[in-house]
Amino acid sequence: MKTIQVLKKLINIYYYLLLIAFVAILVFVPIAVQQGDTSDLRIIEGYDASNISIQKLIPLMIITAIIYLLFVRAVYLLKCTLKDLSEGNYFSELIISNFKKIGLLILVCGVSYAVFKFFTRLMLLSDVRLGIDFSLITPIIIGLFFMFLSEVFAQARYTKQENDLTI
């Protein structure tokens, strides 16, 4: 059971680092935009963000923030799930539903980020790069794995309930 404690601590650290990074971005990006120094912003690879007008930059930043917040929500749910798991509640309804939500959120984040990158590249560079990269495949695999894990835990819960009734 030490692995669950280590994992719980790492996920807690990761979650709070994600929150700190989000707050830092909320503070420093508007300052950089106001000062006109947007050359350090990396919206897509190979594009200098200093050429983007404010009217285009704001929606891009809002969409990126929404995707980021969905990912933070998935990590938060994982944090809550690990807390419940570490207490020995392996087959609770909360864990099953959280695994399903985590999988769905990671899946949505991965696909929406890939679509966002595609359309941003198309609109800003008038360039289309088709291909499969790990930023699309990895979230799909992890999201589907969490959804599968939810189904496994639901089946295990049902089996445990049946087993408890026969005793």
N, CA, C and O atoms as a DFTB+ gen file, in Angstrom:
668 C
 N C O
     1  1       0.808      -1.205       0.000
     2  2       0.000       0.000       0.000
     3  2       0.849       1.266       0.000
     4  3       0.315       2.374      -0.068
     5  1       2.145       1.110       0.075
     6  2       2.997       2.289       0.041
     7  2       2.958       2.955      -1.326
     8  3       3.144       4.167      -1.432
     9  1       2.717       2.176      -2.368
    10  2       2.681       2.777      -3.703
    11  2       1.526       3.759      -3.844
    12  3       1.670       4.791      -4.498
    13  1       0.382       3.451      -3.239
    14  2      -0.755       4.362      -3.323
    15  2      -0.454       5.656      -2.572
    16  3      -0.898       6.727      -2.986
    17  1       0.293       5.569      -1.477
    18  2       0.659       6.773      -0.724
    19  2       1.628       7.642      -1.527
    20  3       1.500       8.866      -1.556
    21  1       2.599       6.996      -2.176
    22  2       3.554       7.743      -3.001
    23  2       2.828       8.383      -4.185
    24  3       3.051       9.550      -4.507
    25  1       1.960       7.605      -4.825
    26  2       1.193       8.136      -5.953
    27  2       0.307       9.296      -5.522
    28  3       0.194      10.295      -6.231
    29  1      -0.314       9.164      -4.374
    30  2      -1.183      10.216      -3.844
    31  2      -0.388      11.502      -3.614
    32  3      -0.856      12.589      -3.954
    33  1       0.801      11.385      -3.045
    34  2       1.640      12.568      -2.811
    35  2       2.086      13.205      -4.118
    36  3       2.078      14.428      -4.254
    37  1       2.475      12.369      -5.080
    38  2       2.910      12.902      -6.370
    39  2       1.766      13.602      -7.103
    40  3       1.965      14.664      -7.695
    41  1       0.589      13.021      -7.065
    42  2      -0.561      13.646      -7.718
    43  2      -0.920      14.950      -7.018
    44  3      -1.280      15.921      -7.683
    45  1      -0.828      14.994      -5.683
    46  2      -1.077      16.240      -4.952
    47  2      -0.097      17.322      -5.361
    48  3      -0.494      18.461      -5.610
    49  1       1.186      16.975      -5.434
    50  2       2.208      17.939      -5.856
    51  2       1.932      18.408      -7.276
    52  3       1.989      19.604      -7.561
    53  1       1.634      17.475      -8.160
    54  2       1.348      17.804      -9.560
    55  2       0.136      18.722      -9.677
    56  3       0.153      19.685     -10.444
    57  1      -0.899      18.428      -8.926
    58  2      -2.120      19.237      -8.955
    59  2      -1.822      20.676      -8.521
    60  3      -2.249      21.624      -9.179
    61  1      -1.097      20.835      -7.424
    62  2      -0.808      22.180      -6.948
    63  2       0.164      22.915      -7.870
    64  3       0.079      24.137      -7.995
    65  1       1.074      22.205      -8.509
    66  2       1.942      22.836      -9.500
    67  2       1.140      23.308     -10.714
    68  3       1.413      24.375     -11.265
    69  1       0.152      22.513     -11.128
    70  2      -0.716      22.926     -12.229
    71  2      -1.484      24.196     -11.876
    72  3      -1.628      25.095     -12.704
    73  1      -1.974      24.261     -10.639
    74  2      -2.700      25.456     -10.207
    75  2      -1.786      26.678     -10.146
    76  3      -2.170      27.767     -10.575
    77  1      -0.591      26.498      -9.619
    78  2       0.372      27.601      -9.546
    79  2       0.729      28.089     -10.949
    80  3       0.806      29.293     -11.195
    81  1       0.944      27.147     -11.862
    82  2       1.266      27.520     -13.244
    83  2       0.114      28.280     -13.890
    84  3       0.332      29.245     -14.622
    85  1      -1.111      27.841     -13.618
    86  2      -2.263      28.530     -14.196
    87  2      -2.384      29.959     -13.673
    88  3      -2.641      30.885     -14.441
    89  1      -2.202      30.132     -12.380
    90  2      -2.268      31.471     -11.793
    91  2      -1.133      32.337     -12.351
    92  3      -1.341      33.510     -12.659
    93  1       0.051      31.764     -12.479
    94  2       1.174      32.521     -13.033
    95  2       0.895      32.945     -14.471
    96  3       1.220      34.064     -14.869
    97  1       0.299      32.057     -15.241
    98  2      -0.049      32.399     -16.623
    99  2      -1.106      33.496     -16.652
   100  3      -1.033      34.417     -17.465
   101  1      -2.091      33.392     -15.759
   102  2      -3.131      34.426     -15.696
   103  2      -2.564      35.793     -15.346
   104  3      -3.087      36.821     -15.778
   105  1      -1.500      35.799     -14.568
   106  2      -0.895      37.066     -14.165
   107  2       0.063      37.593     -15.229
   108  3       0.007      38.770     -15.583
   109  1       0.945      36.728     -15.743
   110  2       2.030      37.210     -16.586
   111  2       1.663      37.388     -18.055
   112  3       2.239      38.252     -18.716
   113  1       0.737      36.614     -18.586
   114  2       0.374      36.783     -19.996
   115  2      -0.294      38.136     -20.245
   116  3       0.080      38.821     -21.197
   117  1      -1.264      38.548     -19.431
   118  2      -1.820      39.890     -19.686
   119  2      -0.781      41.007     -19.559
   120  3      -0.832      41.995     -20.291
   121  1       0.152      40.846     -18.635
   122  2       1.216      41.847     -18.501
   123  2       2.076      41.874     -19.749
   124  3       2.430      42.946     -20.241
   125  1       2.418      40.686     -20.269
   126  2       3.232      40.608     -21.486
   127  2       2.490      41.180     -22.684
   128  3       3.079      41.868     -23.517
   129  1       1.199      40.894     -22.767
   130  2       0.403      41.420     -23.878
   131  2       0.293      42.932     -23.779
   132  3       0.384      43.631     -24.788
   133  1       0.099      43.434     -22.578
   134  2      -0.030      44.880     -22.382
   135  2       1.268      45.603     -22.734
   136  3       1.242      46.713     -23.266
   137  1       2.405      44.970     -22.434
   138  2       3.692      45.582     -22.746
   139  2       4.097      45.349     -24.195
   140  3       5.087      45.909     -24.665
   141  1       3.328      44.518     -24.905
   142  2       3.636      44.256     -26.308
   143  2       4.714      43.215     -26.504
   144  3       5.226      43.070     -27.614
   145  1       5.072      42.496     -25.477
   146  2       6.128      41.488     -25.570
   147  2       5.492      40.097     -25.601
   148  3       5.500      39.377     -24.602
   149  1       4.947      39.733     -26.753
   150  2       4.310      38.417     -26.894
   151  2       5.175      37.448     -27.685
   152  3       4.699      36.396     -28.110
   153  1       6.425      37.788     -27.883
   154  2       7.298      36.912     -28.675
   155  2       7.619      35.614     -27.946
   156  3       7.973      34.624     -28.585
   157  1       7.502      35.599     -26.623
   158  2       7.784      34.374     -25.871
   159  2       6.601      33.412     -25.817
   160  3       6.755      32.269     -25.386
   161  1       5.432      33.858     -26.246
   162  2       4.266      32.973     -26.238
   163  2       4.401      31.953     -27.357
   164  3       4.659      32.319     -28.504
   165  1       4.233      30.716     -27.043
   166  2       4.333      29.642     -28.022
   167  2       2.953      29.028     -28.222
   168  3       2.594      28.055     -27.558
   169  1       2.194      29.593     -29.126
   170  2       0.866      29.064     -29.398
   171  2       0.982      27.828     -30.277
   172  3       0.400      26.787     -29.971
   173  1       1.719      27.939     -31.347
   174  2       2.037      26.770     -32.158
   175  2       3.511      26.831     -32.506
   176  3       4.128      27.896     -32.511
   177  1       4.059      25.657     -32.797
   178  2       5.490      25.589     -33.097
   179  2       5.787      26.352     -34.383
   180  3       5.049      26.261     -35.365
   181  1       6.858      27.088     -34.355
   182  2       7.316      27.781     -35.549
   183  2       6.556      29.050     -35.875
   184  3       6.635      29.541     -37.001
   185  1       5.821      29.593     -34.914
   186  2       5.076      30.817     -35.180
   187  2       5.389      31.838     -34.106
   188  3       5.320      31.546     -32.912
   189  1       5.730      33.023     -34.539
   190  2       6.019      34.119     -33.627
   191  2       4.705      34.781     -33.233
   192  3       4.009      35.342     -34.079
   193  1       4.373      34.716     -31.970
   194  2       3.086      35.232     -31.493
   195  2       3.032      36.751     -31.461
   196  3       1.967      37.320     -31.223
   197  1       4.139      37.410     -31.693
   198  2       4.122      38.871     -31.668
   199  2       3.370      39.449     -32.869
   200  3       2.997      40.622     -32.860
   201  1       3.148      38.630     -33.902
   202  2       2.417      39.087     -35.082
   203  2       0.900      38.979     -34.931
   204  3       0.156      39.445     -35.795
   205  1       0.445      38.375     -33.856
   206  2      -0.986      38.154     -33.670
   207  2      -1.621      39.402     -33.056
   208  3      -1.085      39.997     -32.121
   209  1      -2.763      39.776     -33.599
   210  2      -3.491      40.910     -33.024
   211  2      -4.155      40.473     -31.723
   212  3      -4.349      39.281     -31.482
   213  1      -4.494      41.430     -30.905
   214  2      -5.144      41.157     -29.621
   215  2      -6.481      40.451     -29.841
   216  3      -6.865      39.586     -29.053
   217  1      -7.198      40.822     -30.922
   218  2      -8.492      40.216     -31.199
   219  2      -8.363      38.722     -31.503
   220  3      -9.291      37.959     -31.232
   221  1      -7.251      38.301     -32.049
   222  2      -7.026      36.876     -32.311
   223  2      -6.374      36.185     -31.117
   224  3      -6.612      35.003     -30.872
   225  1      -5.564      36.915     -30.386
   226  2      -4.830      36.324     -29.271
   227  2      -5.756      35.973     -28.111
   228  3      -5.596      34.914     -27.503
   229  1      -6.704      36.822     -27.796
   230  2      -7.591      36.578     -26.656
   231  2      -8.399      35.293     -26.821
   232  3      -8.427      34.489     -25.890
   233  1      -9.063      35.056     -27.965
   234  2      -9.777      33.781     -28.096
   235  2      -8.858      32.563     -28.032
   236  3      -9.232      31.525     -27.486
   237  1      -7.654      32.693     -28.593
   238  2      -6.702      31.581     -28.532
   239  2      -6.313      31.270     -27.091
   240  3      -6.216      30.106     -26.704
   241  1      -6.091      32.314     -26.303
   242  2      -5.726      32.120     -24.911
   243  2      -6.900      31.566     -24.094
   244  3      -6.700      30.756     -23.189
   245  1      -8.115      32.002     -24.413
   246  2      -9.287      31.506     -23.688
   247  2      -9.502      30.024     -23.978
   248  3      -9.769      29.246     -23.061
   249  1      -9.388      29.630     -25.238
   250  2      -9.555      28.213     -25.591
   251  2      -8.474      27.373     -24.923
   252  3      -8.758      26.297     -24.397
   253  1      -7.243      27.858     -24.943
   254  2      -6.155      27.137     -24.288
   255  2      -6.414      27.015     -22.781
   256  3      -6.168      25.963     -22.191
   257  1      -6.904      28.078     -22.172
   258  2      -7.199      28.052     -20.728
   259  2      -8.314      27.063     -20.411
   260  3      -8.252      26.374     -19.392
   261  1      -9.323      26.982     -21.257
   262  2     -10.420      26.042     -21.026
   263  2      -9.914      24.602     -21.098
   264  3     -10.255      23.777     -20.249
   265  1      -9.109      24.304     -22.102
   266  2      -8.550      22.953     -22.222
   267  2      -7.674      22.638     -21.010
   268  3      -7.726      21.534     -20.469
   269  1      -6.880      23.604     -20.595
   270  2      -6.016      23.427     -19.434
   271  2      -6.832      23.175     -18.169
   272  3      -6.494      22.303     -17.368
   273  1      -7.910      23.944     -17.994
   274  2      -8.754      23.771     -16.810
   275  2      -9.458      22.416     -16.807
   276  3      -9.656      21.827     -15.745
   277  1      -9.835      21.921     -17.969
   278  2     -10.422      20.577     -18.044
   279  2      -9.404      19.525     -17.595
   280  3      -9.751      18.563     -16.909
   281  1      -8.155      19.724     -17.988
   282  2      -7.110      18.794     -17.559
   283  2      -6.876      18.896     -16.058
   284  3      -6.696      17.880     -15.387
   285  1      -6.877      20.111     -15.530
   286  2      -6.715      20.304     -14.084
   287  2      -7.866      19.637     -13.337
   288  3      -7.663      19.057     -12.270
   289  1      -9.058      19.715     -13.889
   290  2     -10.219      19.057     -13.279
   291  2     -10.020      17.538     -13.260
   292  3     -10.369      16.881     -12.279
   293  1      -9.470      16.985     -14.326
   294  2      -9.207      15.548     -14.369
   295  2      -8.189      15.156     -13.296
   296  3      -8.350      14.132     -12.631
   297  1      -7.156      15.957     -13.129
   298  2      -6.153      15.676     -12.100
   299  2      -6.773      15.815     -10.708
   300  3      -6.447      15.043      -9.806
   301  1      -7.659      16.791     -10.530
   302  2      -8.345      16.952      -9.252
   303  2      -9.203      15.725      -8.932
   304  3      -9.196      15.237      -7.802
   305  1      -9.930      15.237      -9.915
   306  2     -10.731      14.030      -9.696
   307  2      -9.853      12.834      -9.354
   308  3     -10.219      12.008      -8.518
   309  1      -8.691      12.742     -10.006
   310  2      -7.753      11.667      -9.689
   311  2      -7.246      11.811      -8.264
   312  3      -7.081      10.819      -7.554
   313  1      -7.002      13.033      -7.850
   314  2      -6.566      13.313      -6.479
   315  2      -7.623      12.850      -5.480
   316  3      -7.297      12.204      -4.484
   317  1      -8.872      13.174      -5.740
   318  2      -9.973      12.749      -4.861
   319  2     -10.139      11.236      -4.862
   320  3     -10.414      10.635      -3.824
   321  1      -9.973      10.629      -6.017
   322  2     -10.108       9.182      -6.139
   323  2      -9.009       8.466      -5.367
   324  3      -9.263       7.461      -4.703
   325  1      -7.806       8.974      -5.453
   326  2      -6.698       8.359      -4.726
   327  2      -6.881       8.489      -3.225
   328  3      -6.469       7.610      -2.468
   329  1      -7.491       9.570      -2.796
   330  2      -7.782       9.729      -1.368
   331  2      -8.741       8.636      -0.918
   332  3      -8.540       8.018       0.127
   333  1      -9.772       8.402      -1.698
   334  2     -10.751       7.357      -1.370
   335  2     -10.117       5.964      -1.452
   336  3     -10.396       5.103      -0.618
   337  1      -9.277       5.749      -2.446
   338  2      -8.604       4.451      -2.585
   339  2      -7.645       4.170      -1.428
   340  3      -7.538       3.038      -0.956
   341  1      -6.955       5.212      -0.983
   342  2      -6.001       5.020       0.114
   343  2      -6.701       4.698       1.435
   344  3      -6.092       4.141       2.348
   345  1      -7.977       5.052       1.528
   346  2      -8.749       4.731       2.726
   347  2      -9.345       3.327       2.663
   348  3      -9.983       2.883       3.618
   349  1      -9.146       2.634       1.560
   350  2      -9.615       1.256       1.442
   351  2     -10.973       1.095       0.802
   352  3     -11.503      -0.016       0.766
   353  1     -11.554       2.164       0.296
   354  2     -12.849       2.093      -0.390
   355  2     -12.615       1.801      -1.872
   356  3     -12.722       2.692      -2.714
   357  1     -12.298       0.562      -2.177
   358  2     -11.865       0.227      -3.531
   359  2     -12.998       0.222      -4.553
   360  3     -12.780       0.575      -5.712
   361  1     -14.182      -0.165      -4.150
   362  2     -15.250      -0.354      -5.129
   363  2     -16.430       0.573      -4.891
   364  3     -17.578       0.203      -5.139
   365  1     -16.152       1.771      -4.412
   366  2     -17.245       2.718      -4.157
   367  2     -17.742       3.298      -5.484
   368  3     -17.042       3.283      -6.497
   369  1     -18.947       3.796      -5.442
   370  2     -19.549       4.408      -6.626
   371  2     -18.783       5.673      -7.020
   372  3     -18.698       6.011      -8.201
   373  1     -18.229       6.369      -6.025
   374  2     -17.448       7.574      -6.295
   375  2     -16.221       7.254      -7.152
   376  3     -15.925       7.970      -8.109
   377  1     -15.521       6.195      -6.812
   378  2     -14.323       5.826      -7.570
   379  2     -14.687       5.443      -8.997
   380  3     -14.009       5.839      -9.945
   381  1     -15.751       4.678      -9.146
   382  2     -16.177       4.241     -10.478
   383  2     -16.562       5.446     -11.336
   384  3     -16.134       5.554     -12.485
   385  1     -17.360       6.339     -10.783
   386  2     -17.766       7.515     -11.561
   387  2     -16.596       8.460     -11.812
   388  3     -16.509       9.060     -12.884
   389  1     -15.696       8.602     -10.842
   390  2     -14.530       9.471     -11.050
   391  2     -13.610       8.930     -12.133
   392  3     -13.098       9.702     -12.944
   393  1     -13.390       7.616     -12.163
   394  2     -12.550       7.048     -13.216
   395  2     -13.160       7.316     -14.590
   396  3     -12.449       7.626     -15.546
   397  1     -14.469       7.193     -14.676
   398  2     -15.140       7.451     -15.953
   399  2     -15.016       8.926     -16.339
   400  3     -14.743       9.240     -17.497
   401  1     -15.216       9.830     -15.377
   402  2     -15.091      11.269     -15.641
   403  2     -13.660      11.640     -16.018
   404  3     -13.434      12.436     -16.930
   405  1     -12.693      11.051     -15.301
   406  2     -11.281      11.324     -15.604
   407  2     -10.960      10.908     -17.028
   408  3     -10.337      11.659     -17.778
   409  1     -11.388       9.713     -17.396
   410  2     -11.146       9.229     -18.756
   411  2     -11.774      10.125     -19.793
   412  3     -11.150      10.451     -20.803
   413  1     -13.003      10.523     -19.551
   414  2     -13.701      11.387     -20.496
   415  2     -13.027      12.750     -20.597
   416  3     -12.865      13.281     -21.695
   417  1     -12.636      13.317     -19.466
   418  2     -11.976      14.626     -19.484
   419  2     -10.628      14.576     -20.205
   420  3     -10.305      15.475     -20.982
   421  1      -9.850      13.537     -19.950
   422  2      -8.552      13.425     -20.622
   423  2      -8.742      13.214     -22.115
   424  3      -7.995      13.761     -22.927
   425  1      -9.734      12.426     -22.471
   426  2     -10.052      12.201     -23.880
   427  2     -10.471      13.502     -24.557
   428  3     -10.005      13.813     -25.653
   429  1     -11.342      14.255     -23.908
   430  2     -11.801      15.538     -24.453
   431  2     -10.633      16.521     -24.558
   432  3     -10.504      17.231     -25.556
   433  1      -9.793      16.560     -23.538
   434  2      -8.632      17.466     -23.572
   435  2      -7.699      17.127     -24.728
   436  3      -7.263      18.014     -25.463
   437  1      -7.397      15.850     -24.884
   438  2      -6.473      15.436     -25.941
   439  2      -7.002      15.726     -27.327
   440  3      -6.287      16.271     -28.168
   441  1      -8.249      15.366     -27.573
   442  2      -8.829      15.576     -28.897
   443  2      -9.046      17.065     -29.162
   444  3      -8.755      17.547     -30.256
   445  1      -9.549      17.787     -28.178
   446  2      -9.789      19.219     -28.400
   447  2      -8.477      19.976     -28.591
   448  3      -8.429      20.932     -29.365
   449  1      -7.415      19.566     -27.902
   450  2      -6.130      20.230     -28.108
   451  2      -5.590      19.944     -29.506
   452  3      -5.021      20.832     -30.141
   453  1      -5.761      18.717     -29.992
   454  2      -5.306      18.381     -31.344
   455  2      -6.093      19.175     -32.388
   456  3      -5.516      19.685     -33.348
   457  1      -7.407      19.278     -32.199
   458  2      -8.242      20.059     -33.115
   459  2      -7.865      21.532     -33.039
   460  3      -7.785      22.214     -34.060
   461  1      -7.633      22.020     -31.817
   462  2      -7.216      23.412     -31.624
   463  2      -5.906      23.695     -32.353
   464  3      -5.783      24.702     -33.050
   465  1      -4.925      22.802     -32.190
   466  2      -3.646      22.993     -32.876
   467  2      -3.822      22.988     -34.391
   468  3      -3.210      23.795     -35.091
   469  1      -4.656      22.083     -34.897
   470  2      -4.883      21.992     -36.338
   471  2      -5.482      23.285     -36.877
   472  3      -4.971      23.850     -37.844
   473  1      -6.568      23.760     -36.254
   474  2      -7.228      24.965     -36.758
   475  2      -6.404      26.221     -36.524
   476  3      -6.440      27.143     -37.339
   477  1      -5.665      26.270     -35.427
   478  2      -4.802      27.426     -35.188
   479  2      -3.710      27.506     -36.240
   480  3      -3.421      28.578     -36.771
   481  1      -3.114      26.376     -36.532
   482  2      -2.079      26.335     -37.563
   483  2      -2.667      26.710     -38.927
   484  3      -2.040      27.421     -39.711
   485  1      -3.869      26.224     -39.191
   486  2      -4.526      26.530     -40.459
   487  2      -4.837      28.021     -40.578
   488  3      -4.628      28.619     -41.634
   489  1      -5.336      28.618     -39.498
   490  2      -5.721      30.028     -39.547
   491  2      -4.523      30.975     -39.505
   492  3      -4.510      31.993     -40.197
   493  1      -3.521      30.642     -38.697
   494  2      -2.397      31.568     -38.535
   495  2      -1.324      31.401     -39.605
   496  3      -0.765      32.387     -40.088
   497  1      -1.042      30.177     -39.969
   498  2       0.038      29.933     -40.922
   499  2      -0.461      29.540     -42.306
   500  3       0.328      29.449     -43.246
   501  1      -1.755      29.309     -42.439
   502  2      -2.335      28.781     -43.681
   503  2      -1.586      27.527     -44.117
   504  3      -1.308      27.315     -45.297
   505  1      -1.278      26.721     -43.137
   506  2      -0.496      25.512     -43.353
   507  2      -1.233      24.349     -42.685
   508  3      -1.776      24.488     -41.589
   509  1      -1.239      23.226     -43.351
   510  2      -1.874      22.045     -42.777
   511  2      -0.811      20.971     -42.629
   512  3      -0.134      20.598     -43.587
   513  1      -0.685      20.487     -41.414
   514  2       0.218      19.369     -41.142
   515  2      -0.617      18.209     -40.643
   516  3      -1.105      18.206     -39.512
   517  1      -0.766      17.249     -41.489
   518  2      -1.489      16.065     -41.074
   519  2      -0.489      15.024     -40.606
   520  3       0.563      14.827     -41.213
   521  1      -0.827      14.389     -39.555
   522  2       0.049      13.373     -39.005
   523  2      -0.438      12.990     -37.627
   524  3      -1.313      13.636     -37.050
   525  1       0.126      11.963     -37.133
   526  2      -0.242      11.498     -35.805
   527  2       0.963      11.723     -34.910
   528  3       2.058      11.229     -35.177
   529  1       0.741      12.476     -33.848
   530  2       1.815      12.688     -32.895
   531  2       1.365      12.225     -31.517
   532  3       0.192      11.917     -31.302
   533  1       2.291      12.182     -30.609
   534  2       2.006      11.651     -29.280
   535  2       1.079      12.553     -28.472
   536  3       0.456      12.094     -27.515
   537  1       0.979      13.826     -28.840
   538  2       0.074      14.709     -28.111
   539  2      -1.384      14.366     -28.388
   540  3      -2.269      14.836     -27.673
   541  1      -1.649      13.567     -29.399
   542  2      -3.004      13.104     -29.665
   543  2      -3.205      11.665     -29.196
   544  3      -4.230      11.340     -28.595
   545  1      -2.241      10.819     -29.468
   546  2      -2.396       9.390     -29.159
   547  2      -2.373       9.127     -27.655
   548  3      -3.202       8.371     -27.149
   549  1      -1.448       9.735     -26.948
   550  2      -1.294       9.471     -25.518
   551  2      -2.549       9.816     -24.712
   552  3      -2.982       8.982     -23.918
   553  1      -3.157      10.993     -24.869
   554  2      -4.385      11.257     -24.108
   555  2      -5.534      10.314     -24.475
   556  3      -6.335       9.949     -23.614
   557  1      -5.616       9.924     -25.730
   558  2      -6.670       8.986     -26.121
   559  2      -6.471       7.657     -25.411
   560  3      -7.425       7.081     -24.887
   561  1      -5.240       7.167     -25.391
   562  2      -4.961       5.894     -24.724
   563  2      -5.234       5.998     -23.233
   564  3      -5.876       5.118     -22.659
   565  1      -4.756       7.057     -22.600
   566  2      -4.945       7.218     -21.151
   567  2      -6.423       7.413     -20.820
   568  3      -6.914       6.847     -19.843
   569  1      -7.134       8.199     -21.614
   570  2      -8.561       8.407     -21.386
   571  2      -9.354       7.124     -21.512
   572  3     -10.204       6.824     -20.673
   573  1      -9.076       6.365     -22.561
   574  2      -9.773       5.082     -22.739
   575  2      -9.407       4.096     -21.638
   576  3     -10.243       3.297     -21.216
   577  1      -8.165       4.147     -21.171
   578  2      -7.753       3.260     -20.082
   579  2      -8.538       3.577     -18.807
   580  3      -8.998       2.662     -18.124
   581  1      -8.695       4.853     -18.482
   582  2      -9.467       5.210     -17.287
   583  2     -10.934       4.815     -17.437
   584  3     -11.563       4.395     -16.466
   585  1     -11.479       4.944     -18.638
   586  2     -12.863       4.534     -18.852
   587  2     -13.000       3.014     -18.707
   588  3     -13.982       2.519     -18.154
   589  1     -12.003       2.284     -19.213
   590  2     -11.992       0.831     -19.044
   591  2     -11.854       0.471     -17.568
   592  3     -12.522      -0.441     -17.080
   593  1     -10.995       1.181     -16.869
   594  2     -10.803       0.946     -15.437
   595  2     -12.102       1.170     -14.670
   596  3     -12.389       0.458     -13.708
   597  1     -12.874       2.142     -15.087
   598  2     -14.179       2.383     -14.480
   599  2     -15.089       1.171     -14.663
   600  3     -15.775       0.756     -13.728
   601  1     -15.093       0.610     -15.863
   602  2     -15.912      -0.571     -16.118
   603  2     -15.438      -1.769     -15.303
   604  3     -16.254      -2.543     -14.802
   605  1     -14.127      -1.923     -15.168
   606  2     -13.573      -3.031     -14.380
   607  2     -13.971      -2.885     -12.914
   608  3     -14.374      -3.859     -12.279
   609  1     -13.862      -1.687     -12.385
   610  2     -14.232      -1.458     -10.991
   611  2     -15.735      -1.647     -10.782
   612  3     -16.155      -2.132      -9.731
   613  1     -16.544      -1.271     -11.769
   614  2     -17.989      -1.473     -11.659
   615  2     -18.307      -2.966     -11.632
   616  3     -19.149      -3.413     -10.854
   617  1     -17.634      -3.727     -12.479
   618  2     -17.840      -5.177     -12.491
   619  2     -17.344      -5.796     -11.182
   620  3     -17.985      -6.699     -10.644
   621  1     -16.232      -5.326     -10.679
   622  2     -15.701      -5.845      -9.412
   623  2     -16.639      -5.493      -8.265
   624  3     -16.819      -6.291      -7.346
   625  1     -17.229      -4.320      -8.310
   626  2     -18.181      -3.937      -7.263
   627  2     -19.403      -4.856      -7.289
   628  3     -19.880      -5.308      -6.249
   629  1     -19.892      -5.118      -8.484
   630  2     -21.042      -6.016      -8.614
   631  2     -20.699      -7.412      -8.103
   632  3     -21.488      -8.035      -7.393
   633  1     -19.524      -7.893      -8.469
   634  2     -19.084      -9.221      -8.016
   635  2     -18.924      -9.244      -6.503
   636  3     -19.298     -10.223      -5.857
   637  1     -18.381      -8.193      -5.938
   638  2     -18.232      -8.122      -4.481
   639  2     -19.581      -8.112      -3.783
   640  3     -19.752      -8.764      -2.753
   641  1     -20.537      -7.383      -4.330
   642  2     -21.880      -7.359      -3.738
   643  2     -22.527      -8.738      -3.809
   644  3     -23.170      -9.171      -2.852
   645  1     -22.365      -9.424      -4.923
   646  2     -22.909     -10.772      -5.066
   647  2     -22.247     -11.721      -4.067
   648  3     -22.904     -12.570      -3.465
   649  1     -20.943     -11.561      -3.907
   650  2     -20.190     -12.406      -2.981
   651  2     -20.621     -12.137      -1.541
   652  3     -20.750     -13.068      -0.746
   653  1     -20.845     -10.860      -1.203
   654  2     -21.285     -10.526       0.155
   655  2     -22.675     -11.082       0.445
   656  3     -22.973     -11.431       1.588
   657  1     -23.525     -11.167      -0.567
   658  2     -24.880     -11.696      -0.367
   659  2     -24.879     -13.205      -0.138
   660  3     -25.745     -13.722       0.568
   661  1     -23.927     -13.909      -0.720
   662  2     -23.908     -15.365      -0.579
   663  2     -23.320     -15.812       0.761
   664  3     -23.504     -16.962       1.158
   665  1     -22.634     -14.943       1.443
   666  2     -22.027     -15.325       2.727
   667  2     -22.953     -15.164       3.843
   668  3     -22.595     -15.442       4.987
